[in-house]
mmCIF file of C-alpha atoms in Angstrom:
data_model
loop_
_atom_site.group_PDB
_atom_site.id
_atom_site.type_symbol
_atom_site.label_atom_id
_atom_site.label_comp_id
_atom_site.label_asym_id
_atom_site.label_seq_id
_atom_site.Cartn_x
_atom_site.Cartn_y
_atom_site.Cartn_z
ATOM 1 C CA UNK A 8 -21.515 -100.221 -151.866
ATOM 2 C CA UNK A 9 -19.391 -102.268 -149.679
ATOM 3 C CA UNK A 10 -15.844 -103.055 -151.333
ATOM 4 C CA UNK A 11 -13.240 -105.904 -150.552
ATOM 5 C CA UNK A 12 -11.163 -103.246 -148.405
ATOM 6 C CA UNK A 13 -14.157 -102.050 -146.900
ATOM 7 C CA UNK A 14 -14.485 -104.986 -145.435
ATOM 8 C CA UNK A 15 -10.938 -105.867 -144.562
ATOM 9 C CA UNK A 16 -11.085 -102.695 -142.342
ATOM 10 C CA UNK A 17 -14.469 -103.846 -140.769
ATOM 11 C CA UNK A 18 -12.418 -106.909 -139.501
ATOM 12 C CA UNK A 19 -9.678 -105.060 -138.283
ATOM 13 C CA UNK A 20 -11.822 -103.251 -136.193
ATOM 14 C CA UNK A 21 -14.320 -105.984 -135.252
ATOM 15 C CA UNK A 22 -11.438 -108.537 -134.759
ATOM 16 C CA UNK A 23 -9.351 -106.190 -132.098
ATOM 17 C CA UNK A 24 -12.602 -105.928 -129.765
ATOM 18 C CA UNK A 25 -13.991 -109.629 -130.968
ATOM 19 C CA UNK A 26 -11.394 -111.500 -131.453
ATOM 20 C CA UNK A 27 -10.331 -113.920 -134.471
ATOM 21 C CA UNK A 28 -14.682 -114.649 -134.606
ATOM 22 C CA UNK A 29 -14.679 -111.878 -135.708
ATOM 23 C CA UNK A 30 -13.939 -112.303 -139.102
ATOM 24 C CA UNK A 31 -16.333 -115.844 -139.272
ATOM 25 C CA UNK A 32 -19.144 -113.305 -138.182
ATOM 26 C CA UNK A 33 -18.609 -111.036 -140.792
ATOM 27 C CA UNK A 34 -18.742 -113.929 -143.061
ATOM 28 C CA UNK A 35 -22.167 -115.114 -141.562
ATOM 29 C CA UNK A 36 -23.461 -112.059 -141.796
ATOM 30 C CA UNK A 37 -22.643 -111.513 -145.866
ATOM 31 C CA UNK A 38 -24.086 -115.234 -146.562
ATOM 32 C CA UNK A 39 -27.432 -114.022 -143.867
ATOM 33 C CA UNK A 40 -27.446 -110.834 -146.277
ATOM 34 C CA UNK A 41 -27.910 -112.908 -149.022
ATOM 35 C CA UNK A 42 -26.709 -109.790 -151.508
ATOM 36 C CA UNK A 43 -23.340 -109.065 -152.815
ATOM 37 C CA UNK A 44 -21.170 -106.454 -151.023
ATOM 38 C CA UNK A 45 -20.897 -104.328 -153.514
ATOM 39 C CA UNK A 46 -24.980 -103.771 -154.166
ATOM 40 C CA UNK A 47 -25.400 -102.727 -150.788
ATOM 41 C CA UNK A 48 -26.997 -99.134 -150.303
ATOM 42 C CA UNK A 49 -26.935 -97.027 -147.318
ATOM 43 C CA UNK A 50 -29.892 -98.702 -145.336
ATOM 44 C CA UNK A 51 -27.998 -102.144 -146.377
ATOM 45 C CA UNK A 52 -24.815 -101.044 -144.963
ATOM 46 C CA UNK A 53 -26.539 -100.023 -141.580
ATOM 47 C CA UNK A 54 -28.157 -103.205 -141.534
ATOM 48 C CA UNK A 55 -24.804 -104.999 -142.306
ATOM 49 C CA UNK A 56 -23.112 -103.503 -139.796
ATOM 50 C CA UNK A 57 -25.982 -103.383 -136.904
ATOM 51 C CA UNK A 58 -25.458 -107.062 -137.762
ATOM 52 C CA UNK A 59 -22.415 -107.819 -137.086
ATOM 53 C CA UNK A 60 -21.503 -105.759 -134.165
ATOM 54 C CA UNK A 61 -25.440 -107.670 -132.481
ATOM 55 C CA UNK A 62 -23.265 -111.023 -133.073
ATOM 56 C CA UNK A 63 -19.601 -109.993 -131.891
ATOM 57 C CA UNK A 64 -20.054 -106.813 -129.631
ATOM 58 C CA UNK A 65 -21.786 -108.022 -126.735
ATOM 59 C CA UNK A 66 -20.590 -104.904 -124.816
ATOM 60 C CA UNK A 67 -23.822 -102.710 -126.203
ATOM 61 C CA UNK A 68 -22.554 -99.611 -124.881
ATOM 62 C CA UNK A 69 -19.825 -100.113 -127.573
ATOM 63 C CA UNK A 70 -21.753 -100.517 -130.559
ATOM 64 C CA UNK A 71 -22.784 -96.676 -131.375
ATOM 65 C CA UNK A 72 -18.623 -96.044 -131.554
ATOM 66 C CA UNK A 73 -18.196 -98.976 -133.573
ATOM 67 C CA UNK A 74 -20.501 -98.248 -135.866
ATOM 68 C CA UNK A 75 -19.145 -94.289 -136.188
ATOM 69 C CA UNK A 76 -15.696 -96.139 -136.670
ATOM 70 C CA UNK A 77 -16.595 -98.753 -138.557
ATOM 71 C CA UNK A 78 -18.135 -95.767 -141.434
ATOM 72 C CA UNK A 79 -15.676 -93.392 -140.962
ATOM 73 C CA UNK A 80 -13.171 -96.218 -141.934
ATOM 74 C CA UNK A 81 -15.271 -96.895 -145.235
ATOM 75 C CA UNK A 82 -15.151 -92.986 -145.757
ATOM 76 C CA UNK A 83 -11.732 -92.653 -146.254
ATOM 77 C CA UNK B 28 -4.620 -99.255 -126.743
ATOM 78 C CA UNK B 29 -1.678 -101.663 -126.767
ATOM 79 C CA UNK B 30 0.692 -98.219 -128.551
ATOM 80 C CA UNK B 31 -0.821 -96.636 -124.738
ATOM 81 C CA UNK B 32 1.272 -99.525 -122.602
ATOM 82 C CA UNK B 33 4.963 -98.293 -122.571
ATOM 83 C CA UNK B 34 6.427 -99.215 -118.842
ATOM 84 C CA UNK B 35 7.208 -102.604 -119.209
ATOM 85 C CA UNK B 36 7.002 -105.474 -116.481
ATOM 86 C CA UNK B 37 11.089 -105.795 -117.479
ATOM 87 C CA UNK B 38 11.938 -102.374 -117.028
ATOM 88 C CA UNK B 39 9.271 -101.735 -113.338
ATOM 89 C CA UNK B 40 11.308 -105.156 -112.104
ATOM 90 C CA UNK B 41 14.464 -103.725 -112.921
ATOM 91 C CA UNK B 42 13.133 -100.533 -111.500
ATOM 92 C CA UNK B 43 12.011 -101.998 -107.711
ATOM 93 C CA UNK B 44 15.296 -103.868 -107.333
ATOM 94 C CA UNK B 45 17.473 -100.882 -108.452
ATOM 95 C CA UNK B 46 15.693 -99.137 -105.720
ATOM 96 C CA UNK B 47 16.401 -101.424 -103.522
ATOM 97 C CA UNK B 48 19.753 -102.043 -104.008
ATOM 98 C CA UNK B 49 21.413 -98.813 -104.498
ATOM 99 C CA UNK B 50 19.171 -97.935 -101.059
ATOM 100 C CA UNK B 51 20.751 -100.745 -99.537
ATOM 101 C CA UNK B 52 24.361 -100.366 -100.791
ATOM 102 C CA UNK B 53 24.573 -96.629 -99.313
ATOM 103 C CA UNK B 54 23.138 -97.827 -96.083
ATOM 104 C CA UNK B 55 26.457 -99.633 -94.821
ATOM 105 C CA UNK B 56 28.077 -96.270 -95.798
ATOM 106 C CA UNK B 57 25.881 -93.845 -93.937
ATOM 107 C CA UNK B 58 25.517 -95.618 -91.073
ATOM 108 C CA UNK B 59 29.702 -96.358 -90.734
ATOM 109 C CA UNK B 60 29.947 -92.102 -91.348
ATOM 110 C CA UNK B 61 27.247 -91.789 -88.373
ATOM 111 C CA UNK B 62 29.122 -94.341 -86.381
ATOM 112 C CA UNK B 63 32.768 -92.940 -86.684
ATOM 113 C CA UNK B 64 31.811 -89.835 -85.232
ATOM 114 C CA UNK B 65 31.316 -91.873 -81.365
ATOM 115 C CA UNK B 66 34.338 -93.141 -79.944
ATOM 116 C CA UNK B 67 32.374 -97.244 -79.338
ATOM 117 C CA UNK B 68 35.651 -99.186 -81.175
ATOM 118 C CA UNK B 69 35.347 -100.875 -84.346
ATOM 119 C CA UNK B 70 33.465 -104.060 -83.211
ATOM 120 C CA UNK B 71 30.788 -102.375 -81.913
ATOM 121 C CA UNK B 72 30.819 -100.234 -84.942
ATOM 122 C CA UNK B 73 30.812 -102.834 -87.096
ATOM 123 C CA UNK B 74 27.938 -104.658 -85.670
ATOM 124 C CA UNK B 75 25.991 -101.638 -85.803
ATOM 125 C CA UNK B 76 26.644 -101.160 -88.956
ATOM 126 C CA UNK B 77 25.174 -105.270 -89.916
ATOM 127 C CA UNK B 78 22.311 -104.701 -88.091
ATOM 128 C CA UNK B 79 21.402 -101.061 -89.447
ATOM 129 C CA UNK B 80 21.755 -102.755 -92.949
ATOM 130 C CA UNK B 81 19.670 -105.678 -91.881
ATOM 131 C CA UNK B 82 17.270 -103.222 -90.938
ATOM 132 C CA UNK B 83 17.026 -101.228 -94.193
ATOM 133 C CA UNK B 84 16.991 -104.480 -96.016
ATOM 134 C CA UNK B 85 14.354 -105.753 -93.929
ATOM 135 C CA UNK B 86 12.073 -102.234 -94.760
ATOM 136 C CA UNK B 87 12.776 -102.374 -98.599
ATOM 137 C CA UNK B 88 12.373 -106.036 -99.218
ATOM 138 C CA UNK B 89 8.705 -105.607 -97.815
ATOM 139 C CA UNK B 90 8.476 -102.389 -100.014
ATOM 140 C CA UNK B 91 9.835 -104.124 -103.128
ATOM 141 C CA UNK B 92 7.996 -107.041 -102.308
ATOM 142 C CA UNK B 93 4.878 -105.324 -101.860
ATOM 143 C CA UNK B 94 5.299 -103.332 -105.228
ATOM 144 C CA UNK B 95 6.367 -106.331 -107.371
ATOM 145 C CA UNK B 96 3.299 -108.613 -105.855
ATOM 146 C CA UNK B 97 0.777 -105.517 -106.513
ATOM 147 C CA UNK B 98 2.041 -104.854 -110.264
ATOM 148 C CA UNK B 99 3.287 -108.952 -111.053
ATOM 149 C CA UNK B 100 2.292 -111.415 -109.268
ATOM 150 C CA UNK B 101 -1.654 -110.261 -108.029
ATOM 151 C CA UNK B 102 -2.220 -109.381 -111.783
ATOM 152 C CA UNK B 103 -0.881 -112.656 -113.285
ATOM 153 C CA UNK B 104 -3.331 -114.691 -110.624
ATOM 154 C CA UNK B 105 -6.530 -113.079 -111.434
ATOM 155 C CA UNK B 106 -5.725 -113.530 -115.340
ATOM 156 C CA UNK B 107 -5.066 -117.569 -114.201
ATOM 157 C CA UNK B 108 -8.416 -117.517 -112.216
ATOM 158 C CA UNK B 109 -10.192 -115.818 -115.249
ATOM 159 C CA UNK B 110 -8.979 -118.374 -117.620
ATOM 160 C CA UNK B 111 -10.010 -120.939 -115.553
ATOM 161 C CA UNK B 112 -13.476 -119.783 -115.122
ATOM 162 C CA UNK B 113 -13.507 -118.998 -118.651
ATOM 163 C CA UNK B 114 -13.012 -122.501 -119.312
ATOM 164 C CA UNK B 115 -15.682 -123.614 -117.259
ATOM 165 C CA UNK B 116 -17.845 -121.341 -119.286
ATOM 166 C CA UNK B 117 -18.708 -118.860 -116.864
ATOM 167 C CA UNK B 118 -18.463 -115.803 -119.400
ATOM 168 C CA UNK B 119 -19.073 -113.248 -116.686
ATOM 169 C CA UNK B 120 -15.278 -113.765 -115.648
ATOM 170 C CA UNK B 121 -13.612 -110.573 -116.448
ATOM 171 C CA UNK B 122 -10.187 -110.720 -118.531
ATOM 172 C CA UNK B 123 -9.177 -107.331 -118.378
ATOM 173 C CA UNK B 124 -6.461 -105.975 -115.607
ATOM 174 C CA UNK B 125 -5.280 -102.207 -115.728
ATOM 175 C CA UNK B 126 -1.260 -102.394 -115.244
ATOM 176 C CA UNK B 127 -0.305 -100.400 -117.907
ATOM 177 C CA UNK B 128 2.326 -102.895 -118.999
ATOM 178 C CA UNK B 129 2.169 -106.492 -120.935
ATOM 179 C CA UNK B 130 0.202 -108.094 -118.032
ATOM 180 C CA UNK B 131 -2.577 -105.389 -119.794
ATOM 181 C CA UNK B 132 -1.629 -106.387 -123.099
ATOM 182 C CA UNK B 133 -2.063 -109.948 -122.577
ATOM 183 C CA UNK B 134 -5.338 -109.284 -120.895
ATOM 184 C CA UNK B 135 -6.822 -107.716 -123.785
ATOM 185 C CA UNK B 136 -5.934 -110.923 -125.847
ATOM 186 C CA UNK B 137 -7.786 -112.575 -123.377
ATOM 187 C CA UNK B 138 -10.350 -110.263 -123.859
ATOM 188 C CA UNK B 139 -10.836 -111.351 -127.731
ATOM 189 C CA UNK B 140 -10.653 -114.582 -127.206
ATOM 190 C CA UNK B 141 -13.488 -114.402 -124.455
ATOM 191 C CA UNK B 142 -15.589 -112.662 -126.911
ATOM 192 C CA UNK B 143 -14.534 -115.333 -129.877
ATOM 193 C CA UNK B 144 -15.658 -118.188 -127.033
ATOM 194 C CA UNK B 145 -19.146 -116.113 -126.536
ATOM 195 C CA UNK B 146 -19.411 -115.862 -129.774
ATOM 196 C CA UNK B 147 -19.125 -119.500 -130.685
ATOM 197 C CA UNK B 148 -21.214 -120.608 -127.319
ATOM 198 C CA UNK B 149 -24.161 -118.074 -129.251
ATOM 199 C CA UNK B 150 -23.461 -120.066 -132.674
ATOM 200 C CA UNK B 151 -22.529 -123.709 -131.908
ATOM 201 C CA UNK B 152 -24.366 -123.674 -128.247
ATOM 202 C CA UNK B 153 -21.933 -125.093 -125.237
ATOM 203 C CA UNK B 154 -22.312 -128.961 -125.678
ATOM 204 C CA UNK B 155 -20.591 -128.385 -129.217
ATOM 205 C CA UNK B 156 -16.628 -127.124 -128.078
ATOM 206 C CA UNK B 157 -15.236 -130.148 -127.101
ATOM 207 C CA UNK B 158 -13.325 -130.272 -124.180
ATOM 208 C CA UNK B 159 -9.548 -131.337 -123.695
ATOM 209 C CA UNK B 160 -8.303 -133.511 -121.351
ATOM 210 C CA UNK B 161 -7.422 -132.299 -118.119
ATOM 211 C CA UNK B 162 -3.382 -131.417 -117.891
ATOM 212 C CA UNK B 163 -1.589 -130.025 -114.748
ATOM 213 C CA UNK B 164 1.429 -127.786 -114.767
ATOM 214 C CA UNK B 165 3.251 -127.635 -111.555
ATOM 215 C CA UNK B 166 6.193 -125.159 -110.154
ATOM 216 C CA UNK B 167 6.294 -122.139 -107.731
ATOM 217 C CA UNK B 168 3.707 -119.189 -108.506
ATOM 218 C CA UNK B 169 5.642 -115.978 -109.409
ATOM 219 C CA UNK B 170 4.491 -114.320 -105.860
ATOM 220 C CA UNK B 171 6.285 -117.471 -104.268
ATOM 221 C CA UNK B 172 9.639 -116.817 -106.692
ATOM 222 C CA UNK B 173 9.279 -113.042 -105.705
ATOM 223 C CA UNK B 174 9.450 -113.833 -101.834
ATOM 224 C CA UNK B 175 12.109 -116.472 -102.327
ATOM 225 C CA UNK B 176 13.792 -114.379 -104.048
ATOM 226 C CA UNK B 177 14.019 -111.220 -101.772
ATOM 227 C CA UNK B 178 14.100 -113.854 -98.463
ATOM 228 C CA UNK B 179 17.756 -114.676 -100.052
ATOM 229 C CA UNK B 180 18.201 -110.540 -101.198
ATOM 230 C CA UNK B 181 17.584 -110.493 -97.032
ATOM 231 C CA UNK B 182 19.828 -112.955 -96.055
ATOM 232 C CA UNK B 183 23.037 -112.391 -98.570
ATOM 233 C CA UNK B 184 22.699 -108.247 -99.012
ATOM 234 C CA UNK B 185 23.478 -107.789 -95.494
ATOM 235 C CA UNK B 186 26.183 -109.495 -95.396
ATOM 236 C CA UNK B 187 27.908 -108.893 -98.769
ATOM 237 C CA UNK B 188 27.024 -105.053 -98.499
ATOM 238 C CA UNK B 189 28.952 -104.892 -95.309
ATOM 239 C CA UNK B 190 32.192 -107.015 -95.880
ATOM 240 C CA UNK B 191 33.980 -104.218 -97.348
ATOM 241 C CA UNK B 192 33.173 -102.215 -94.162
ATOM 242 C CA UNK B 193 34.128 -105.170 -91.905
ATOM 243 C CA UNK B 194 37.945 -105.179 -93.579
ATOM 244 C CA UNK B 195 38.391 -101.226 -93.948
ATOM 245 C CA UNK B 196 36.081 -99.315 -91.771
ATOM 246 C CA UNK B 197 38.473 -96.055 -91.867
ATOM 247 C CA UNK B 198 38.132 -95.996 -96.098
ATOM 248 C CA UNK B 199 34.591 -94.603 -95.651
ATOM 249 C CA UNK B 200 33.643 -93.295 -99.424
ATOM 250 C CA UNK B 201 35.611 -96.463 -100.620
ATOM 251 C CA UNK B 202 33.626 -98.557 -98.252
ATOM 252 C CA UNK B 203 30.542 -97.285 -99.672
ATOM 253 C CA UNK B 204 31.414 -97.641 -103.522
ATOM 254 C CA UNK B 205 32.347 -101.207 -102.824
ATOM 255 C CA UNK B 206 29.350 -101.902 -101.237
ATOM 256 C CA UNK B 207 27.694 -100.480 -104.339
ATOM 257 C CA UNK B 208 29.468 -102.661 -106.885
ATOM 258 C CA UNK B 209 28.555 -105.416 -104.661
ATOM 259 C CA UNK B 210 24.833 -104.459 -104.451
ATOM 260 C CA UNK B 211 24.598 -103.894 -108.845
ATOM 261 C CA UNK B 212 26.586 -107.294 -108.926
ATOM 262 C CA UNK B 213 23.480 -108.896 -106.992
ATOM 263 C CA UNK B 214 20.927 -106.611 -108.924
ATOM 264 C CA UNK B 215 22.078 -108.607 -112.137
ATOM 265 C CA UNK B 216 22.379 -111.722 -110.879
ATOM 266 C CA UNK B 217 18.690 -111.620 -109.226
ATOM 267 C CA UNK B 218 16.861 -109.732 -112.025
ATOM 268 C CA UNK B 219 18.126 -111.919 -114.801
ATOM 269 C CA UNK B 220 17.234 -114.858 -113.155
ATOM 270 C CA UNK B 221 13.648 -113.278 -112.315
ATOM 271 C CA UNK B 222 13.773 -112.304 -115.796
ATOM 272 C CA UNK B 223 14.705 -115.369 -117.216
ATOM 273 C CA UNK B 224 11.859 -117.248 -114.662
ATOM 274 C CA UNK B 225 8.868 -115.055 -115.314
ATOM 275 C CA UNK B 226 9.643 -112.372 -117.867
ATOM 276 C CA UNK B 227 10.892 -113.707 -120.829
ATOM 277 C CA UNK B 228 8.658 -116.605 -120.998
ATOM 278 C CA UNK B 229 5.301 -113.949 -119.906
ATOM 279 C CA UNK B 230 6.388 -111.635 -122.883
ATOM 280 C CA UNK B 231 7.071 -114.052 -125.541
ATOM 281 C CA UNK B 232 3.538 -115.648 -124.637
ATOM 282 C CA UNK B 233 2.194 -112.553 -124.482
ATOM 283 C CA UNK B 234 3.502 -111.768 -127.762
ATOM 284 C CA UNK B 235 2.202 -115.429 -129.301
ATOM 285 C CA UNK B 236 -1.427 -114.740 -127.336
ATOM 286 C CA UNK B 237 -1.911 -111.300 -129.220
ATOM 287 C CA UNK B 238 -0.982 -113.083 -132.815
ATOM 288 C CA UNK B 239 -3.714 -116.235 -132.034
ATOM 289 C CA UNK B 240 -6.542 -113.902 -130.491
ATOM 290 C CA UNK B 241 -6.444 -111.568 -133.651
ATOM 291 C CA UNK B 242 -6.727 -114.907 -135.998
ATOM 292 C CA UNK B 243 -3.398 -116.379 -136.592
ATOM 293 C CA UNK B 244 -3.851 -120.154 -135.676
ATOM 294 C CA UNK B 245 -0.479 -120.713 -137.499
ATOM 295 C CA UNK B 246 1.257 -119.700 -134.455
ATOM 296 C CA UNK B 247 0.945 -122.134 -131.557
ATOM 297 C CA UNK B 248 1.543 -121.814 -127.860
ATOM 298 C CA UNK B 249 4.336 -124.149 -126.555
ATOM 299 C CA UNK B 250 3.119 -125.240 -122.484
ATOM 300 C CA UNK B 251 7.404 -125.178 -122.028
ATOM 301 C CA UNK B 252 7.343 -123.234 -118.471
ATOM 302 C CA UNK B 253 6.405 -124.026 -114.765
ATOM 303 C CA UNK B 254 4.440 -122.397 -112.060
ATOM 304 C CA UNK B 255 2.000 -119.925 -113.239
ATOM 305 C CA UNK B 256 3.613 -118.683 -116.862
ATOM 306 C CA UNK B 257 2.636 -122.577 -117.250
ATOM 307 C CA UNK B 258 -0.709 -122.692 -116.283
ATOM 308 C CA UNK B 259 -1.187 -119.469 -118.397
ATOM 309 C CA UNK B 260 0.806 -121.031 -121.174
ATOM 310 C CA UNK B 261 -1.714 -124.355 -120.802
ATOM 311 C CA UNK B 262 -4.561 -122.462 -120.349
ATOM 312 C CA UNK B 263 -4.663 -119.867 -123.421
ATOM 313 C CA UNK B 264 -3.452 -122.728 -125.937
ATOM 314 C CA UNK B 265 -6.719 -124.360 -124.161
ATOM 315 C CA UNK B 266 -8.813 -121.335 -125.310
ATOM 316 C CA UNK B 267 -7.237 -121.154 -128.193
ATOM 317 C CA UNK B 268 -7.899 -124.442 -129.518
ATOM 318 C CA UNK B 269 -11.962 -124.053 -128.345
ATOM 319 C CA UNK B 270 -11.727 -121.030 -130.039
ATOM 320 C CA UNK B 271 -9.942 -122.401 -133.943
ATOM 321 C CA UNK B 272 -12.097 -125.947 -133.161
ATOM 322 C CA UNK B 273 -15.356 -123.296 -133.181
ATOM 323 C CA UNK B 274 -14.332 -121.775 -136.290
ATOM 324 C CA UNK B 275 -13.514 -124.718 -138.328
ATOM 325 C CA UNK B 276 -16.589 -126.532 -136.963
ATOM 326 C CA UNK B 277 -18.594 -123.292 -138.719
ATOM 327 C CA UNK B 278 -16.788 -123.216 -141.803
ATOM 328 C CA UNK B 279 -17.263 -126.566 -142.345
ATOM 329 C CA UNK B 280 -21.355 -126.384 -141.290
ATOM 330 C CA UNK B 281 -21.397 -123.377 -143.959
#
């Protein structure tokens, strides 16, 4: 599952490398989703993410740290 | 990465022209201690000591003026050029310029803007950011205030360093320590107005840029300076508003 804070902490990462985008994408990539949030499982989440950082991080090299910071964030 | 930036442009400015005057205010001295000990008469004395002081102020203005156009001015023309290219849509233009001190900061705001522009061109396609109308913002570049500036360091230091020595060439240690209050006098006078020129306007836009490029459109940039804080001042806002016109545009498409 994917909470409200979960998600403010995905744009506080995504924002600082992305820029104020950032958030829009995350938006964009909810409504492409098409599922709440909360019902995502694992693979979901992974998808959600992959998602976003395809659409704001056009640096690939970046993306496998994002991702490890982007989860790591939702860990805690 | 913006806890990493701790030297400040403020404090490296302050820093070259400290340098440079406290160097240049013990010159006089040295050189009058050196020139006491030959029996030449206190005109000739004198005049060695102007031109010795000259010469040292000749050396550190290139060395100041060097340091302060490698860690200032080059830094704060390539951002200009990036912006510019940025605005012609050539994304390959890179933002980001290692200083270690706002010039970096304000960079990386760059940085997240160019990213918000790619990701808008990807969304929206070129054709769809409207443009604004072409505005010009004219003054002196800040290389062109910093060589001003130390061309008049060159022409006054010399002479105010040495009139103490000039009236009381036997009062060598008093000499010296006047020529020092003279020299801080000058720091302050030149630093604040460098400070009040370039700095304080670079570092409240830098301040405004880093608000706007992580999504606060509330704050605006105000084009209020000349030369090239201007045209970076003009430029950003012109970024800025591709940037909030892309994301309303979206929002409303949603």
């Amino acid at each position: 599952m994917v909470n409200d804070s979960n998600i403010l902490a995905m744009e506080d990462i995504i924002i600082e490398h992305a820029g104020p985008m950032g958030k829009f994408v995350i938006k964009k990539a909810i409504a492409d989703i098409d599922s709440d949030p909360e019902n995502y499982d694992r693979a979901t989440q992974i998808k959600f993410i992959d998602l976003v950082l395809e659409r704001s991080i056009f640096d690939t090299a970046k993306w496998d740290s994002l991702r490890k910071e982007i989860l790591s964030a939702w860990a805690q | 990465m913006a806890e990493k930036i701790k030297l400040n442009v403020e404090l490296k400015l302050i820093m070259g022209f400290l340098f440079f005057y406290l160097i240049s205010g013990i010159v006089p001295g040295i050189v009058s201690v050196f020139v006491s000990l030959f029996d030449i008469g206190t005109e000739a004395a004198n005049f060695l000591v102007m031109i010795f002081t000259f010469a040292a102020s000749v050396v550190l203005c290139v060395i100041v003026g060097l340091y302060l156009i490698k860690w200032i001015a080059e830094p704060i023309k390539k951002l200009i050029s990036t912006m510019e290219r940025l605005l012609e849509g050539d994304m390959d233009a890179d933002p980001i310029v290692e200083t270690g001190n706002e010039i970096e900061a304000f960079s990386r705001s760059l940085a997240r803007m160019k990213s918000s522009l790619m990701i808008a061109t990807e969304m929206l396609g070129p054709s769809e950011i409207e443009e604004i109308g072409p505005q010009e913002v004219k003054g002196f570049s800040v290389g062109e205030k910093i060589i001003f500036s130390l061309i008049l360091f060159l022409i006054l230091n010399p002479i105010i360093t040495t009139i103490p020595i000039i009236f009381s060439l036997d009062l060598l240690l008093g000499t010296s320590i006047a020529s020092l209050i003279f020299s801080v006098i000058m720091l302050l006078i030149f630093v604040s107005y460098l400070n009040k020129s370039i700095m304080k306007p670079f570092i409240s836009l830098t301040e405004v840029a880093d608000k706007i490029s992580k999504g606060d459109f509330e704050t605006k940039i105000e084009v209020k300076s000349s030369g090239d804080i201007g045209r970076l001042e003009l430029n950003f806002k012109r970024i800025a508003d591709r940037v909030e016109r892309a994301i309303k545009e979206m929002e409303n498409g949603q």
